[in-house]
XYZ file of N, CA and C in Angstrom:
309
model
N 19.944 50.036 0.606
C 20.815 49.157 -0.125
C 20.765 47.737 0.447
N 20.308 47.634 1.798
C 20.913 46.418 2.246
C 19.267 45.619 2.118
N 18.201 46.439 2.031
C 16.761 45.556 1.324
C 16.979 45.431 0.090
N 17.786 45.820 -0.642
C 18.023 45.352 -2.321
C 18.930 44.210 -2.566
N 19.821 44.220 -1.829
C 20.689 42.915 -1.783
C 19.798 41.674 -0.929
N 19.081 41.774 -0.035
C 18.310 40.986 0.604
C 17.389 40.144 -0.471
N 16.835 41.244 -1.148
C 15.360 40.876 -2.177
C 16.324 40.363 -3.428
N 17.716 40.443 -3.649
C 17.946 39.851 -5.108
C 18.701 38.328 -4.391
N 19.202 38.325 -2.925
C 19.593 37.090 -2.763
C 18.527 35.892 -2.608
N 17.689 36.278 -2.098
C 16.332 35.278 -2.088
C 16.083 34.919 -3.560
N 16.519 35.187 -4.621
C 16.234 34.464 -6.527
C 17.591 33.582 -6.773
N 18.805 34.419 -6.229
C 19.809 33.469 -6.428
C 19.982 32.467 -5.584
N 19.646 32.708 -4.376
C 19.634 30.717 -3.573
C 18.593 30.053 -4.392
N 17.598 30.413 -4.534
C 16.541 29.689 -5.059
C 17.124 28.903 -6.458
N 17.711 30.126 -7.096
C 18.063 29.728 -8.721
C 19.185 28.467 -8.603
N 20.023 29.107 -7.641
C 21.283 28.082 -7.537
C 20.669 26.247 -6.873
N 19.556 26.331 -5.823
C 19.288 25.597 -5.817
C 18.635 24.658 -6.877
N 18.164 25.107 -7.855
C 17.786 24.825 -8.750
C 18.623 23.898 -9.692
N 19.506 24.635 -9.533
C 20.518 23.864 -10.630
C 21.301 22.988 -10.285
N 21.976 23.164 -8.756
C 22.461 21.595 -8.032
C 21.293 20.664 -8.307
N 20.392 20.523 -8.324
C 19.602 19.880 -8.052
C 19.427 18.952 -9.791
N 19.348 19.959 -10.271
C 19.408 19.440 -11.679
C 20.823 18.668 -12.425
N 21.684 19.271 -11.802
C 23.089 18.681 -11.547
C 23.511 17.638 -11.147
N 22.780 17.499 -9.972
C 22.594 16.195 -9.373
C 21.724 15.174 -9.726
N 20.824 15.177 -10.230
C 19.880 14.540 -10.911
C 20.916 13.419 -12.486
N 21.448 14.867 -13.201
C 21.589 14.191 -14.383
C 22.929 13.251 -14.111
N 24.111 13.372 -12.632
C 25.359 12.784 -12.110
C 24.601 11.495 -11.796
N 23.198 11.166 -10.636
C 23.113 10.016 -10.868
C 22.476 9.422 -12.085
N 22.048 10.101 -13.092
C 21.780 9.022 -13.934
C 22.984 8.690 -15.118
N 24.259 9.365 -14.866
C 24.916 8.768 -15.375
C 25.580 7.978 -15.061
N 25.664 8.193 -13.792
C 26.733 6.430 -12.960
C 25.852 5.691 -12.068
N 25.446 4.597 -12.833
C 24.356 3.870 -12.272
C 24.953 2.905 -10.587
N 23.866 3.220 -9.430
C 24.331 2.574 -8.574
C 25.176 1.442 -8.111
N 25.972 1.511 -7.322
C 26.989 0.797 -6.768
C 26.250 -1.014 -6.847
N 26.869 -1.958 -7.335
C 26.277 -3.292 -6.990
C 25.963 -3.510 -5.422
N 26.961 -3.156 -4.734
C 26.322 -3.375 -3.698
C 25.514 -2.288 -2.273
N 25.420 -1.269 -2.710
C 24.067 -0.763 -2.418
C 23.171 -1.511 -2.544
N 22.845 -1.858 -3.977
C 21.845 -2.861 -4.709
C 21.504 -4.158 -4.008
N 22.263 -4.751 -4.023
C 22.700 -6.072 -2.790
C 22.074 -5.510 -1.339
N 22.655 -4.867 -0.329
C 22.075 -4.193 0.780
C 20.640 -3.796 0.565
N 20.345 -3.029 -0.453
C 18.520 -3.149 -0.232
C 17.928 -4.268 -0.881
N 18.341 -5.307 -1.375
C 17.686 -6.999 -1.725
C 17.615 -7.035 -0.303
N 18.993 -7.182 0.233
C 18.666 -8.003 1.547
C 18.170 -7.343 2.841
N 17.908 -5.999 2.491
C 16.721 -5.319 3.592
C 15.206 -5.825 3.224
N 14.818 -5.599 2.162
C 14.021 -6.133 1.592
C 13.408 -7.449 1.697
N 14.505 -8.397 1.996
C 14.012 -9.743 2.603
C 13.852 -9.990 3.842
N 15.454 -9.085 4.286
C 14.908 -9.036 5.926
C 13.531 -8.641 6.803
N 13.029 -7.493 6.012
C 11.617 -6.879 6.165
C 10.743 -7.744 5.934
N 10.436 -8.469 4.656
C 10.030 -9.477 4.464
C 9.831 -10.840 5.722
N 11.000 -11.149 5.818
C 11.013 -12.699 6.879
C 10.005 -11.827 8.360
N 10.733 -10.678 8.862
C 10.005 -10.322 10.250
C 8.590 -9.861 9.653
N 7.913 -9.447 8.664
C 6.677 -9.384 8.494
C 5.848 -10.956 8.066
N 6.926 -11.747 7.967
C 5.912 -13.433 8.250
C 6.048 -13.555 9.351
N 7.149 -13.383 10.101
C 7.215 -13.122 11.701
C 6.012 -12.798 12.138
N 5.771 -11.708 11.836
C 4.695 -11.036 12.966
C 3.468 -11.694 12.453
N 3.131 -11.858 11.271
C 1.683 -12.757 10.543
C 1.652 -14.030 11.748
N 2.623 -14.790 11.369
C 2.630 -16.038 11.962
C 2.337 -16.055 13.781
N 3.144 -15.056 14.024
C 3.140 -14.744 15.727
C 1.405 -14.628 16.281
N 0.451 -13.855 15.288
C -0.747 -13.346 15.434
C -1.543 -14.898 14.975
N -1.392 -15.231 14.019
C -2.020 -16.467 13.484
C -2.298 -17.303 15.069
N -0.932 -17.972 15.279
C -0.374 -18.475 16.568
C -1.314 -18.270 17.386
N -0.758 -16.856 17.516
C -2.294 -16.554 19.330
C -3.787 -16.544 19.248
N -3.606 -16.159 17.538
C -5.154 -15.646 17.596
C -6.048 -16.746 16.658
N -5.596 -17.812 16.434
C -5.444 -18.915 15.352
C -7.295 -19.964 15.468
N -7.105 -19.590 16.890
C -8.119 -20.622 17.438
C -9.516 -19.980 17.283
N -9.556 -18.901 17.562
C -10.729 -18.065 17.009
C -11.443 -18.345 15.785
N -10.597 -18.888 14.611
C -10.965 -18.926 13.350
C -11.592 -20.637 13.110
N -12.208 -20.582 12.125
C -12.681 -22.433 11.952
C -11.762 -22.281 10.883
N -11.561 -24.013 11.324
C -10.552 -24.892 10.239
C -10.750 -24.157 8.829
N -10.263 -23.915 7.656
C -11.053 -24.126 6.561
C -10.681 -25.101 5.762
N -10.270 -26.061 6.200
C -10.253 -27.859 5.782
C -11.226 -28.390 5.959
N -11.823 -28.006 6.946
C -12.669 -28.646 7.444
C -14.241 -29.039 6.939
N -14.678 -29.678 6.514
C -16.190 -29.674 6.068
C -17.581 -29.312 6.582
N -18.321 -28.419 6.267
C -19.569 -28.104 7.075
C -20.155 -29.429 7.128
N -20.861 -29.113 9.019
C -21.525 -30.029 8.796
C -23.205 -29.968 7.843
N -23.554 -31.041 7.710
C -24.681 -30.720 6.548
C -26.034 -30.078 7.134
N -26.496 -29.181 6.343
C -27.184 -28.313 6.528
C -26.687 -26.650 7.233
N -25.689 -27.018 7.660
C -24.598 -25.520 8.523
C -23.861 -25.115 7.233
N -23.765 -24.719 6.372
C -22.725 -23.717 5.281
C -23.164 -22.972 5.742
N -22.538 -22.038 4.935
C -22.448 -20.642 5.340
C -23.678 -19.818 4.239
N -24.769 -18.940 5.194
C -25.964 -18.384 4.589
C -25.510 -16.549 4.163
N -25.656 -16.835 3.083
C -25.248 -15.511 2.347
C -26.654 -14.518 2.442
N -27.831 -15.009 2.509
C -28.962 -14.146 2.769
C -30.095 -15.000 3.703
N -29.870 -14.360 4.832
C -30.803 -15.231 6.176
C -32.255 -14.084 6.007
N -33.416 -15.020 6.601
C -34.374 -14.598 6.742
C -35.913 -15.052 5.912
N -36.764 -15.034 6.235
C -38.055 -15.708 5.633
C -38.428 -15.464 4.489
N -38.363 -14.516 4.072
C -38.869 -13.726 2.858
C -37.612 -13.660 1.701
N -36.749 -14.519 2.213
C -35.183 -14.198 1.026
C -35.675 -15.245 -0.025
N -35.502 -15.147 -1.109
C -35.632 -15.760 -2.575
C -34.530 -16.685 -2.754
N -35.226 -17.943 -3.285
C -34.057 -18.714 -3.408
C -33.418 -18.699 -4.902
N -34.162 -18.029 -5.565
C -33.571 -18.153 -7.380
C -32.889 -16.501 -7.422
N -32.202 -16.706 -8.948
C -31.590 -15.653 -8.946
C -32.266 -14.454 -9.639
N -33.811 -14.437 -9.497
C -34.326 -13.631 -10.444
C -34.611 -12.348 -9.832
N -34.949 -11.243 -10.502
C -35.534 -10.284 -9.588
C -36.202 -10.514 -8.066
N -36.093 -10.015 -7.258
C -37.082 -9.278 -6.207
C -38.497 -8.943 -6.334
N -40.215 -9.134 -5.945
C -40.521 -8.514 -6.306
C -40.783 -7.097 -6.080
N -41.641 -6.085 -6.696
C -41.741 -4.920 -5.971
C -42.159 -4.883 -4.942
N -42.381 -3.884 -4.032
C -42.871 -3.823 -2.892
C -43.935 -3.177 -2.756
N -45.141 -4.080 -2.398
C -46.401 -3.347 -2.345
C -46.394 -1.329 -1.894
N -47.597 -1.299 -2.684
C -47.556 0.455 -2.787
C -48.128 0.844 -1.536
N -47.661 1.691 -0.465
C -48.414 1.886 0.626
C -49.322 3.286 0.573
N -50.267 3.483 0.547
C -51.465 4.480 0.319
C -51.818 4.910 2.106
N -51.687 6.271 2.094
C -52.016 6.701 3.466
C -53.482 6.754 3.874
């Protein structure tokens, strides 16, 4: 008797959970949150915000100098080479093939 009451209470927590849950679901969507809850996560939200320019700025700061200006103008002939090497093509046309190698 007491494995039969065991095996039918394990459907009714389950079931009952079920239905708070659904209960609860349809209570908040009928009374829409408090204004100021609403208010409190704006201003977490910004707060999170300001200390994550915090920490950007803090890193910029230390690590700032590493980087080149980008105001700054190359000097001429130094831009920046998107494909280095002897054999790179200067137009935008195909590649050609690559010779056939025969053993």
């Amino acid at each position: 008797m007491d494995d039969l009451l065991l095996t039918l209470a394990v459907p009714a927590v389950v079931l009952a959970g079920g239905v708070y849950a659904v209960c609860d679901c349809r209570r908040q969507r009928q009374r829409p949150p408090s204004p100021y809850t609403r208010r409190a996560a704006e201003l977490a939200a910004h707060d999170a915000l300001h200390r994550a320019e915090a920490v950007v700025d803090g890193a910029y700061a230390a690590l700032g100098s590493l980087y080149a200006d980008p105001a700054a103008p190359y000097p001429a002939g130094a831009g920046p080479t998107v494909s280095g090497g002897a054999g790179a093509s200067r137009d935008r046309a195909p590649s050609r093939p690559a010779p056939v190698r025969r053993p």
